[in-house]
Amino acid sequence: MNNAESVIRIENIEKIFNPGPNQVRALKGVSFEVFNGEFVSLMGSSGSGKSTLLNILGCLDQPTSGKYYLDGRDVSNLSTSQISRIRNRKFGFVFQSFNLLPKTTALENVELPLIYNTDFSVKERREKAKFALERVGLGDRIFHKTNELSGGQQQRVAIARALVNDPLVIFADEPTGNLDSKTSYQVMSFFQELNDQGKLIVMVTHEPDIMEFTKRKIILKDGSINKDEKLERQLRASEKYDELVAKDETH
Amino acid sequence: MKPIDLLKSALRSINRNRTRSLLTMLGIIIGVGSVIGMMAIGKGSEQSIKGELGKLGTNMIIILPGEERRGGVRMDASTAEILKEKDVEAIETYCTDVEYISPVVTTFAQAVNGSRNSKTPIVGAYSDYFIINNYEVQYGQLFDNRTGKSLQKVCVIGKTVAEDLFENQQDAVGEIIRLNKIPFRVIGVLEEKGRTFGMDRDNIIIAPFRTVQRRMMGVSHANQILAATEDEDQVKRAKREINDLFMGQLNKTSGGEPMFHIQTQKEMMDIMGTITGMLTMLLAAIAGISLIVGGIGIMNIMLVSVTERTREIGLRLAVGAPTSVILLQFLIESIVLSLIGGGIGIMLGYGLAIGAASLLGIEAIITVSSIAMAFGFSFFVGVVFGFFPARKAARLNPIQALRHE
Ligand SMILES: Nc1ncnc2c1ncn2[C@@H]1O[C@H](COP(=O)(O)OP(=O)(O)OP(=O)(O)O)[C@@H](O)[C@H]1O
Ligand SMILES: [Mg+2]
């Protein structure tokens, strides 16, 4: 393996919740490497530790033991402010429940990560946020309040927010969990498009048909890796989406 | 996050819950409003009292019979008659700092002019009395010192008396009026003086000392002796001189204790100043308590707000907001809330003070320092009571916060 190229490298990550007699061993020594340009799906049954792992990868949580190298740098023992900075500059997050600010415009939501980066002026923030919204096809919705948008549109705003800071990795925890198949395909097609442009994406899902749009699947079972394999043939989400649209029209 | 962003976000979140924000601010509004209002009225009444006392002449020294005691004035019949006209001469001779002096007797009389009459205080005094009390003549003339020491039946009348007794005030000069049936010639009408402590200073008749003392009252003492110095800074020395004279040569003592007491206008003003100052402080302290109550209200609402916005905080943390910025965001929100409340409170307090002052017949005095103090207090309250909720927000765990329902 070539360490210099891996963006994410974890070694023997363990996570124990509630240490003591009632402890939960959510992760029992997980190791893998992820390289630039990959599109990884984390699979597994409920409670297998997918979210826990993703949170650790996204530096939202710390492992009980094990090493985590991000871009070759050990991030296991950083201060909270350094970790905040990494989340702000290197990561983008998409959540199952969108997590947009209520009563706030799409633009302001997308701007949010940039607000915490003093490198950008107010004008630059605006422009980047607008551009990100255009990339997810919401260029005409920038001043809409988030509660005026459909579920799919809201998730696209969330994707725009995740890519506005041009992150190293986009982490998504069941991004299609709250969406119907048609909008799920649409959201996946945006992820695929981003991945085509070279963006590294790590996504948790438990839907096999969503997994089929990614390039690699890591299956967890009871906190350990059960299977880690490249997917040879990738389906195109946009084609699936078009098929569904066509089917709707014939009805 | 830039300061302007923090401010904007604070204003937006306050604006988003307008009714609640206003209710939250109510404590601060009432607190600051009452502080400002009470200070304005306190300062106003202090100034008005000082002004009133000042009108009476700041160089004035009043010698009264009876010893000044903490429980009041102790006086019996012999003490009441302790002041004599010859004491005035002694003071004139020995007390070099005293410039003007007059014995004073006061009584009431029925003043009659034809069918018109008025019940009026009559003062018997030397002509220095006019100078000491800043009385000026409007029509006619004042009597001079020789007349003041004589038994002549002349008098000078105040505006109110002139209006009561005569159709035209100018016509009063030269006319004869009867005071307790004794005929007096009016030689002058005084300029209007207005009211002092609610007393009409124009309702007065001033006549030569001996005339009132002997003819009208039939006594041989004076009710008080009024003196004044040329300059304000001589007052203290003059008081000491008089005291030494009375205690020593004139021996106005009984069992070693003085049978008189000497007040100066300056002392009165100082006492009044301390009293009103203390009152102002007391009122401000009470108002300060309501500020603390207001602060607790802010803390309460900020805690509610942090709980309500747990997911938002989680999201902000997830996208990389430093905990210090989250802390600052909520702290600024509570400070802004408190300052807006303070601003409204200042306006409210000002309005109330003007209203109350006009009822009391004084002027409401808003000082820059009281406004600065009000804002300072609001800021302080915002920081102190906003800190705990803000820290609670900053310490949230992002994952748990994002899962919050
Ligand atoms: N904060 C926590 N405290 C205690 N136990 C936890 C905590 N978070 C997760 N767990 C436990 O860790 C295990 C893994 O949870 P995790 O959320 O990672 O599962 P998951 O694979 O994401 O499941 P799902 O598909 O239902 O989202 C579970 O047994 C869960 O109960
Ligand atoms: Mg999960």
PDB file of C-alpha atoms in Angstrom, chain B residues 212-397:
ATOM      1  CA  VAL B 212     -43.403  95.626  64.694  1.00  0.00           C
ATOM      2  CA  GLN B 213     -41.620  94.508  67.863  1.00  0.00           C
ATOM      3  CA  ARG B 214     -43.030  97.112  70.191  1.00  0.00           C
ATOM      4  CA  ARG B 215     -46.140  98.556  68.566  1.00  0.00           C
ATOM      5  CA  MET B 216     -47.582  95.399  67.143  1.00  0.00           C
ATOM      6  CA  MET B 217     -46.174  92.591  69.252  1.00  0.00           C
ATOM      7  CA  GLY B 218     -45.309  94.328  72.474  1.00  0.00           C
ATOM      8  CA  VAL B 219     -42.203  92.247  73.121  1.00  0.00           C
ATOM      9  CA  SER B 220     -38.568  93.104  73.814  1.00  0.00           C
ATOM     10  CA  HIS B 221     -36.793  90.251  72.059  1.00  0.00           C
ATOM     11  CA  ALA B 222     -36.167  89.223  68.492  1.00  0.00           C
ATOM     12  CA  ASN B 223     -37.349  85.918  66.999  1.00  0.00           C
ATOM     13  CA  GLN B 224     -34.111  85.514  65.137  1.00  0.00           C
ATOM     14  CA  ILE B 225     -31.124  87.426  63.928  1.00  0.00           C
ATOM     15  CA  LEU B 226     -30.270  87.287  60.263  1.00  0.00           C
ATOM     16  CA  ALA B 227     -26.753  88.004  59.100  1.00  0.00           C
ATOM     17  CA  ALA B 228     -24.823  87.675  55.879  1.00  0.00           C
ATOM     18  CA  THR B 229     -21.245  87.910  54.767  1.00  0.00           C
ATOM     19  CA  GLU B 230     -19.913  89.517  51.630  1.00  0.00           C
ATOM     20  CA  ASP B 231     -18.462  86.275  50.325  1.00  0.00           C
ATOM     21  CA  GLU B 232     -19.518  82.678  50.646  1.00  0.00           C
ATOM     22  CA  ASP B 233     -16.151  81.602  52.047  1.00  0.00           C
ATOM     23  CA  GLN B 234     -16.490  84.008  54.989  1.00  0.00           C
ATOM     24  CA  VAL B 235     -19.592  82.259  56.264  1.00  0.00           C
ATOM     25  CA  LYS B 236     -17.782  79.659  58.306  1.00  0.00           C
ATOM     26  CA  ARG B 237     -15.548  82.208  60.001  1.00  0.00           C
ATOM     27  CA  ALA B 238     -18.433  84.531  60.703  1.00  0.00           C
ATOM     28  CA  LYS B 239     -20.368  81.715  62.314  1.00  0.00           C
ATOM     29  CA  ARG B 240     -17.438  80.980  64.601  1.00  0.00           C
ATOM     30  CA  GLU B 241     -17.078  84.651  65.514  1.00  0.00           C
ATOM     31  CA  ILE B 242     -20.743  84.922  66.431  1.00  0.00           C
ATOM     32  CA  ASN B 243     -20.595  81.717  68.417  1.00  0.00           C
ATOM     33  CA  ASP B 244     -17.542  82.884  70.365  1.00  0.00           C
ATOM     34  CA  LEU B 245     -19.198  86.207  71.082  1.00  0.00           C
ATOM     35  CA  PHE B 246     -22.419  84.592  72.285  1.00  0.00           C
ATOM     36  CA  MET B 247     -20.674  81.967  74.369  1.00  0.00           C
ATOM     37  CA  GLY B 248     -18.172  84.420  75.843  1.00  0.00           C
ATOM     38  CA  GLN B 249     -18.878  88.094  76.217  1.00  0.00           C
ATOM     39  CA  LEU B 250     -22.654  87.940  75.831  1.00  0.00           C
ATOM     40  CA  ASN B 251     -22.799  84.725  77.898  1.00  0.00           C
ATOM     41  CA  LYS B 252     -25.947  83.348  76.330  1.00  0.00           C
ATOM     42  CA  THR B 253     -25.559  80.036  78.075  1.00  0.00           C
ATOM     43  CA  SER B 254     -27.356  78.046  80.664  1.00  0.00           C
ATOM     44  CA  GLY B 255     -25.326  75.578  82.687  1.00  0.00           C
ATOM     45  CA  GLY B 256     -22.503  75.924  80.171  1.00  0.00           C
ATOM     46  CA  GLU B 257     -24.783  74.963  77.279  1.00  0.00           C
ATOM     47  CA  PRO B 258     -25.582  77.483  74.555  1.00  0.00           C
ATOM     48  CA  MET B 259     -29.113  78.844  74.534  1.00  0.00           C
ATOM     49  CA  PHE B 260     -28.987  79.648  70.855  1.00  0.00           C
ATOM     50  CA  HIS B 261     -27.995  78.000  67.649  1.00  0.00           C
ATOM     51  CA  ILE B 262     -26.563  79.230  64.441  1.00  0.00           C
ATOM     52  CA  GLN B 263     -27.526  77.843  61.050  1.00  0.00           C
ATOM     53  CA  THR B 264     -25.873  78.723  57.823  1.00  0.00           C
ATOM     54  CA  GLN B 265     -27.495  78.343  54.477  1.00  0.00           C
ATOM     55  CA  LYS B 266     -24.486  76.425  53.280  1.00  0.00           C
ATOM     56  CA  GLU B 267     -24.877  73.832  55.999  1.00  0.00           C
ATOM     57  CA  MET B 268     -28.537  73.484  55.117  1.00  0.00           C
ATOM     58  CA  MET B 269     -27.643  72.948  51.525  1.00  0.00           C
ATOM     59  CA  ASP B 270     -25.042  70.368  52.422  1.00  0.00           C
ATOM     60  CA  ILE B 271     -27.485  68.513  54.641  1.00  0.00           C
ATOM     61  CA  MET B 272     -30.137  68.637  51.942  1.00  0.00           C
ATOM     62  CA  GLY B 273     -27.557  67.460  49.441  1.00  0.00           C
ATOM     63  CA  THR B 274     -26.645  64.447  51.556  1.00  0.00           C
ATOM     64  CA  ILE B 275     -30.254  63.590  52.227  1.00  0.00           C
ATOM     65  CA  THR B 276     -31.311  63.735  48.599  1.00  0.00           C
ATOM     66  CA  GLY B 277     -28.090  61.990  47.592  1.00  0.00           C
ATOM     67  CA  MET B 278     -28.843  59.177  49.996  1.00  0.00           C
ATOM     68  CA  LEU B 279     -32.411  58.963  48.785  1.00  0.00           C
ATOM     69  CA  THR B 280     -31.217  58.798  45.208  1.00  0.00           C
ATOM     70  CA  MET B 281     -28.809  56.009  46.064  1.00  0.00           C
ATOM     71  CA  LEU B 282     -31.474  54.114  47.944  1.00  0.00           C
ATOM     72  CA  LEU B 283     -33.920  54.367  45.059  1.00  0.00           C
ATOM     73  CA  ALA B 284     -31.200  53.370  42.630  1.00  0.00           C
ATOM     74  CA  ALA B 285     -30.365  50.358  44.771  1.00  0.00           C
ATOM     75  CA  ILE B 286     -33.984  49.236  44.750  1.00  0.00           C
ATOM     76  CA  ALA B 287     -34.043  49.711  41.007  1.00  0.00           C
ATOM     77  CA  GLY B 288     -30.775  47.799  40.793  1.00  0.00           C
ATOM     78  CA  ILE B 289     -32.477  44.780  42.317  1.00  0.00           C
ATOM     79  CA  SER B 290     -35.001  44.809  39.512  1.00  0.00           C
ATOM     80  CA  LEU B 291     -32.038  44.789  37.117  1.00  0.00           C
ATOM     81  CA  ILE B 292     -30.841  41.570  38.686  1.00  0.00           C
ATOM     82  CA  VAL B 293     -34.330  40.141  38.348  1.00  0.00           C
ATOM     83  CA  GLY B 294     -34.228  41.237  34.717  1.00  0.00           C
ATOM     84  CA  GLY B 295     -30.906  39.469  34.310  1.00  0.00           C
ATOM     85  CA  ILE B 296     -32.335  36.259  35.671  1.00  0.00           C
ATOM     86  CA  GLY B 297     -35.140  36.597  33.127  1.00  0.00           C
ATOM     87  CA  ILE B 298     -32.568  36.884  30.380  1.00  0.00           C
ATOM     88  CA  MET B 299     -30.676  33.879  31.644  1.00  0.00           C
ATOM     89  CA  ASN B 300     -33.864  31.878  31.750  1.00  0.00           C
ATOM     90  CA  ILE B 301     -34.793  32.710  28.179  1.00  0.00           C
ATOM     91  CA  MET B 302     -31.264  32.186  26.931  1.00  0.00           C
ATOM     92  CA  LEU B 303     -31.297  28.714  28.461  1.00  0.00           C
ATOM     93  CA  VAL B 304     -34.584  28.008  26.716  1.00  0.00           C
ATOM     94  CA  SER B 305     -33.123  29.354  23.514  1.00  0.00           C
ATOM     95  CA  VAL B 306     -30.038  27.154  23.791  1.00  0.00           C
ATOM     96  CA  THR B 307     -32.217  24.102  24.341  1.00  0.00           C
ATOM     97  CA  GLU B 308     -34.480  25.008  21.444  1.00  0.00           C
ATOM     98  CA  ARG B 309     -31.561  25.569  19.155  1.00  0.00           C
ATOM     99  CA  THR B 310     -29.571  22.524  20.187  1.00  0.00           C
ATOM    100  CA  ARG B 311     -29.694  21.090  16.646  1.00  0.00           C
ATOM    101  CA  GLU B 312     -28.612  24.388  15.177  1.00  0.00           C
ATOM    102  CA  ILE B 313     -25.699  24.523  17.597  1.00  0.00           C
ATOM    103  CA  GLY B 314     -24.831  20.923  16.727  1.00  0.00           C
ATOM    104  CA  LEU B 315     -24.844  21.793  13.057  1.00  0.00           C
ATOM    105  CA  ARG B 316     -22.680  24.855  13.573  1.00  0.00           C
ATOM    106  CA  LEU B 317     -20.215  22.802  15.561  1.00  0.00           C
ATOM    107  CA  ALA B 318     -20.248  20.089  12.882  1.00  0.00           C
ATOM    108  CA  VAL B 319     -19.409  22.534  10.109  1.00  0.00           C
ATOM    109  CA  GLY B 320     -16.482  23.717  12.155  1.00  0.00           C
ATOM    110  CA  ALA B 321     -17.630  26.546  14.404  1.00  0.00           C
ATOM    111  CA  PRO B 322     -15.023  26.908  17.154  1.00  0.00           C
ATOM    112  CA  THR B 323     -16.564  26.512  20.601  1.00  0.00           C
ATOM    113  CA  SER B 324     -15.354  29.998  21.466  1.00  0.00           C
ATOM    114  CA  VAL B 325     -17.414  31.438  18.622  1.00  0.00           C
ATOM    115  CA  ILE B 326     -20.529  29.575  19.753  1.00  0.00           C
ATOM    116  CA  LEU B 327     -19.961  30.939  23.237  1.00  0.00           C
ATOM    117  CA  LEU B 328     -19.521  34.419  21.852  1.00  0.00           C
ATOM    118  CA  GLN B 329     -22.605  34.104  19.675  1.00  0.00           C
ATOM    119  CA  PHE B 330     -24.894  33.413  22.618  1.00  0.00           C
ATOM    120  CA  LEU B 331     -23.109  35.859  24.862  1.00  0.00           C
ATOM    121  CA  ILE B 332     -23.521  38.601  22.283  1.00  0.00           C
ATOM    122  CA  GLU B 333     -27.137  37.667  21.880  1.00  0.00           C
ATOM    123  CA  SER B 334     -27.793  38.128  25.561  1.00  0.00           C
ATOM    124  CA  ILE B 335     -25.754  41.330  25.632  1.00  0.00           C
ATOM    125  CA  VAL B 336     -27.629  42.744  22.651  1.00  0.00           C
ATOM    126  CA  LEU B 337     -30.921  41.699  24.230  1.00  0.00           C
ATOM    127  CA  SER B 338     -29.918  43.387  27.444  1.00  0.00           C
ATOM    128  CA  LEU B 339     -28.630  46.531  25.736  1.00  0.00           C
ATOM    129  CA  ILE B 340     -31.780  46.916  23.648  1.00  0.00           C
ATOM    130  CA  GLY B 341     -33.764  46.480  26.850  1.00  0.00           C
ATOM    131  CA  GLY B 342     -31.520  49.071  28.453  1.00  0.00           C
ATOM    132  CA  GLY B 343     -32.083  51.496  25.580  1.00  0.00           C
ATOM    133  CA  ILE B 344     -35.845  51.109  25.778  1.00  0.00           C
ATOM    134  CA  GLY B 345     -35.578  51.407  29.552  1.00  0.00           C
ATOM    135  CA  ILE B 346     -33.699  54.687  29.271  1.00  0.00           C
ATOM    136  CA  MET B 347     -36.404  56.124  27.059  1.00  0.00           C
ATOM    137  CA  LEU B 348     -39.115  54.811  29.350  1.00  0.00           C
ATOM    138  CA  GLY B 349     -37.327  56.137  32.429  1.00  0.00           C
ATOM    139  CA  TYR B 350     -36.845  59.488  30.781  1.00  0.00           C
ATOM    140  CA  GLY B 351     -40.513  59.671  29.867  1.00  0.00           C
ATOM    141  CA  LEU B 352     -41.614  58.694  33.354  1.00  0.00           C
ATOM    142  CA  ALA B 353     -39.187  61.148  34.940  1.00  0.00           C
ATOM    143  CA  ILE B 354     -40.477  64.012  32.813  1.00  0.00           C
ATOM    144  CA  GLY B 355     -44.044  63.105  33.668  1.00  0.00           C
ATOM    145  CA  ALA B 356     -43.388  62.728  37.382  1.00  0.00           C
ATOM    146  CA  ALA B 357     -41.191  65.809  37.512  1.00  0.00           C
ATOM    147  CA  SER B 358     -43.844  68.001  35.956  1.00  0.00           C
ATOM    148  CA  LEU B 359     -46.316  66.723  38.544  1.00  0.00           C
ATOM    149  CA  LEU B 360     -43.867  67.543  41.337  1.00  0.00           C
ATOM    150  CA  GLY B 361     -43.079  70.890  39.799  1.00  0.00           C
ATOM    151  CA  ILE B 362     -39.397  70.128  39.413  1.00  0.00           C
ATOM    152  CA  GLU B 363     -37.133  69.466  36.478  1.00  0.00           C
ATOM    153  CA  ALA B 364     -36.080  65.928  35.526  1.00  0.00           C
ATOM    154  CA  ILE B 365     -32.326  65.867  35.108  1.00  0.00           C
ATOM    155  CA  ILE B 366     -30.898  63.135  32.865  1.00  0.00           C
ATOM    156  CA  THR B 367     -27.145  63.113  33.082  1.00  0.00           C
ATOM    157  CA  VAL B 368     -24.869  61.526  30.530  1.00  0.00           C
ATOM    158  CA  SER B 369     -23.320  59.579  33.353  1.00  0.00           C
ATOM    159  CA  SER B 370     -26.656  58.049  34.337  1.00  0.00           C
ATOM    160  CA  ILE B 371     -27.222  56.941  30.731  1.00  0.00           C
ATOM    161  CA  ALA B 372     -23.709  55.547  30.541  1.00  0.00           C
ATOM    162  CA  MET B 373     -24.301  53.811  33.843  1.00  0.00           C
ATOM    163  CA  ALA B 374     -27.582  52.312  32.603  1.00  0.00           C
ATOM    164  CA  PHE B 375     -25.912  50.962  29.474  1.00  0.00           C
ATOM    165  CA  GLY B 376     -22.984  49.769  31.528  1.00  0.00           C
ATOM    166  CA  PHE B 377     -25.315  47.916  33.859  1.00  0.00           C
ATOM    167  CA  SER B 378     -27.243  46.379  30.975  1.00  0.00           C
ATOM    168  CA  PHE B 379     -24.021  45.233  29.398  1.00  0.00           C
ATOM    169  CA  PHE B 380     -22.877  43.791  32.692  1.00  0.00           C
ATOM    170  CA  VAL B 381     -26.190  42.009  33.218  1.00  0.00           C
ATOM    171  CA  GLY B 382     -26.012  40.636  29.673  1.00  0.00           C
ATOM    172  CA  VAL B 383     -22.523  39.281  30.198  1.00  0.00           C
ATOM    173  CA  VAL B 384     -23.104  37.861  33.659  1.00  0.00           C
ATOM    174  CA  PHE B 385     -26.444  36.236  32.988  1.00  0.00           C
ATOM    175  CA  GLY B 386     -25.657  35.280  29.416  1.00  0.00           C
ATOM    176  CA  PHE B 387     -22.436  33.531  30.236  1.00  0.00           C
ATOM    177  CA  PHE B 388     -23.887  30.402  31.794  1.00  0.00           C
ATOM    178  CA  PRO B 389     -26.301  29.646  28.910  1.00  0.00           C
ATOM    179  CA  ALA B 390     -23.604  30.507  26.364  1.00  0.00           C
ATOM    180  CA  ARG B 391     -21.163  28.130  27.986  1.00  0.00           C
ATOM    181  CA  LYS B 392     -23.824  25.465  28.016  1.00  0.00           C
ATOM    182  CA  ALA B 393     -24.213  25.935  24.267  1.00  0.00           C
ATOM    183  CA  ALA B 394     -20.481  25.866  23.623  1.00  0.00           C
ATOM    184  CA  ARG B 395     -20.046  22.663  25.576  1.00  0.00           C
ATOM    185  CA  LEU B 396     -22.618  20.703  23.624  1.00  0.00           C
ATOM    186  CA  ASN B 397     -21.473  17.517  21.977  1.00  0.00           C
TER     187      ASN B 397
END
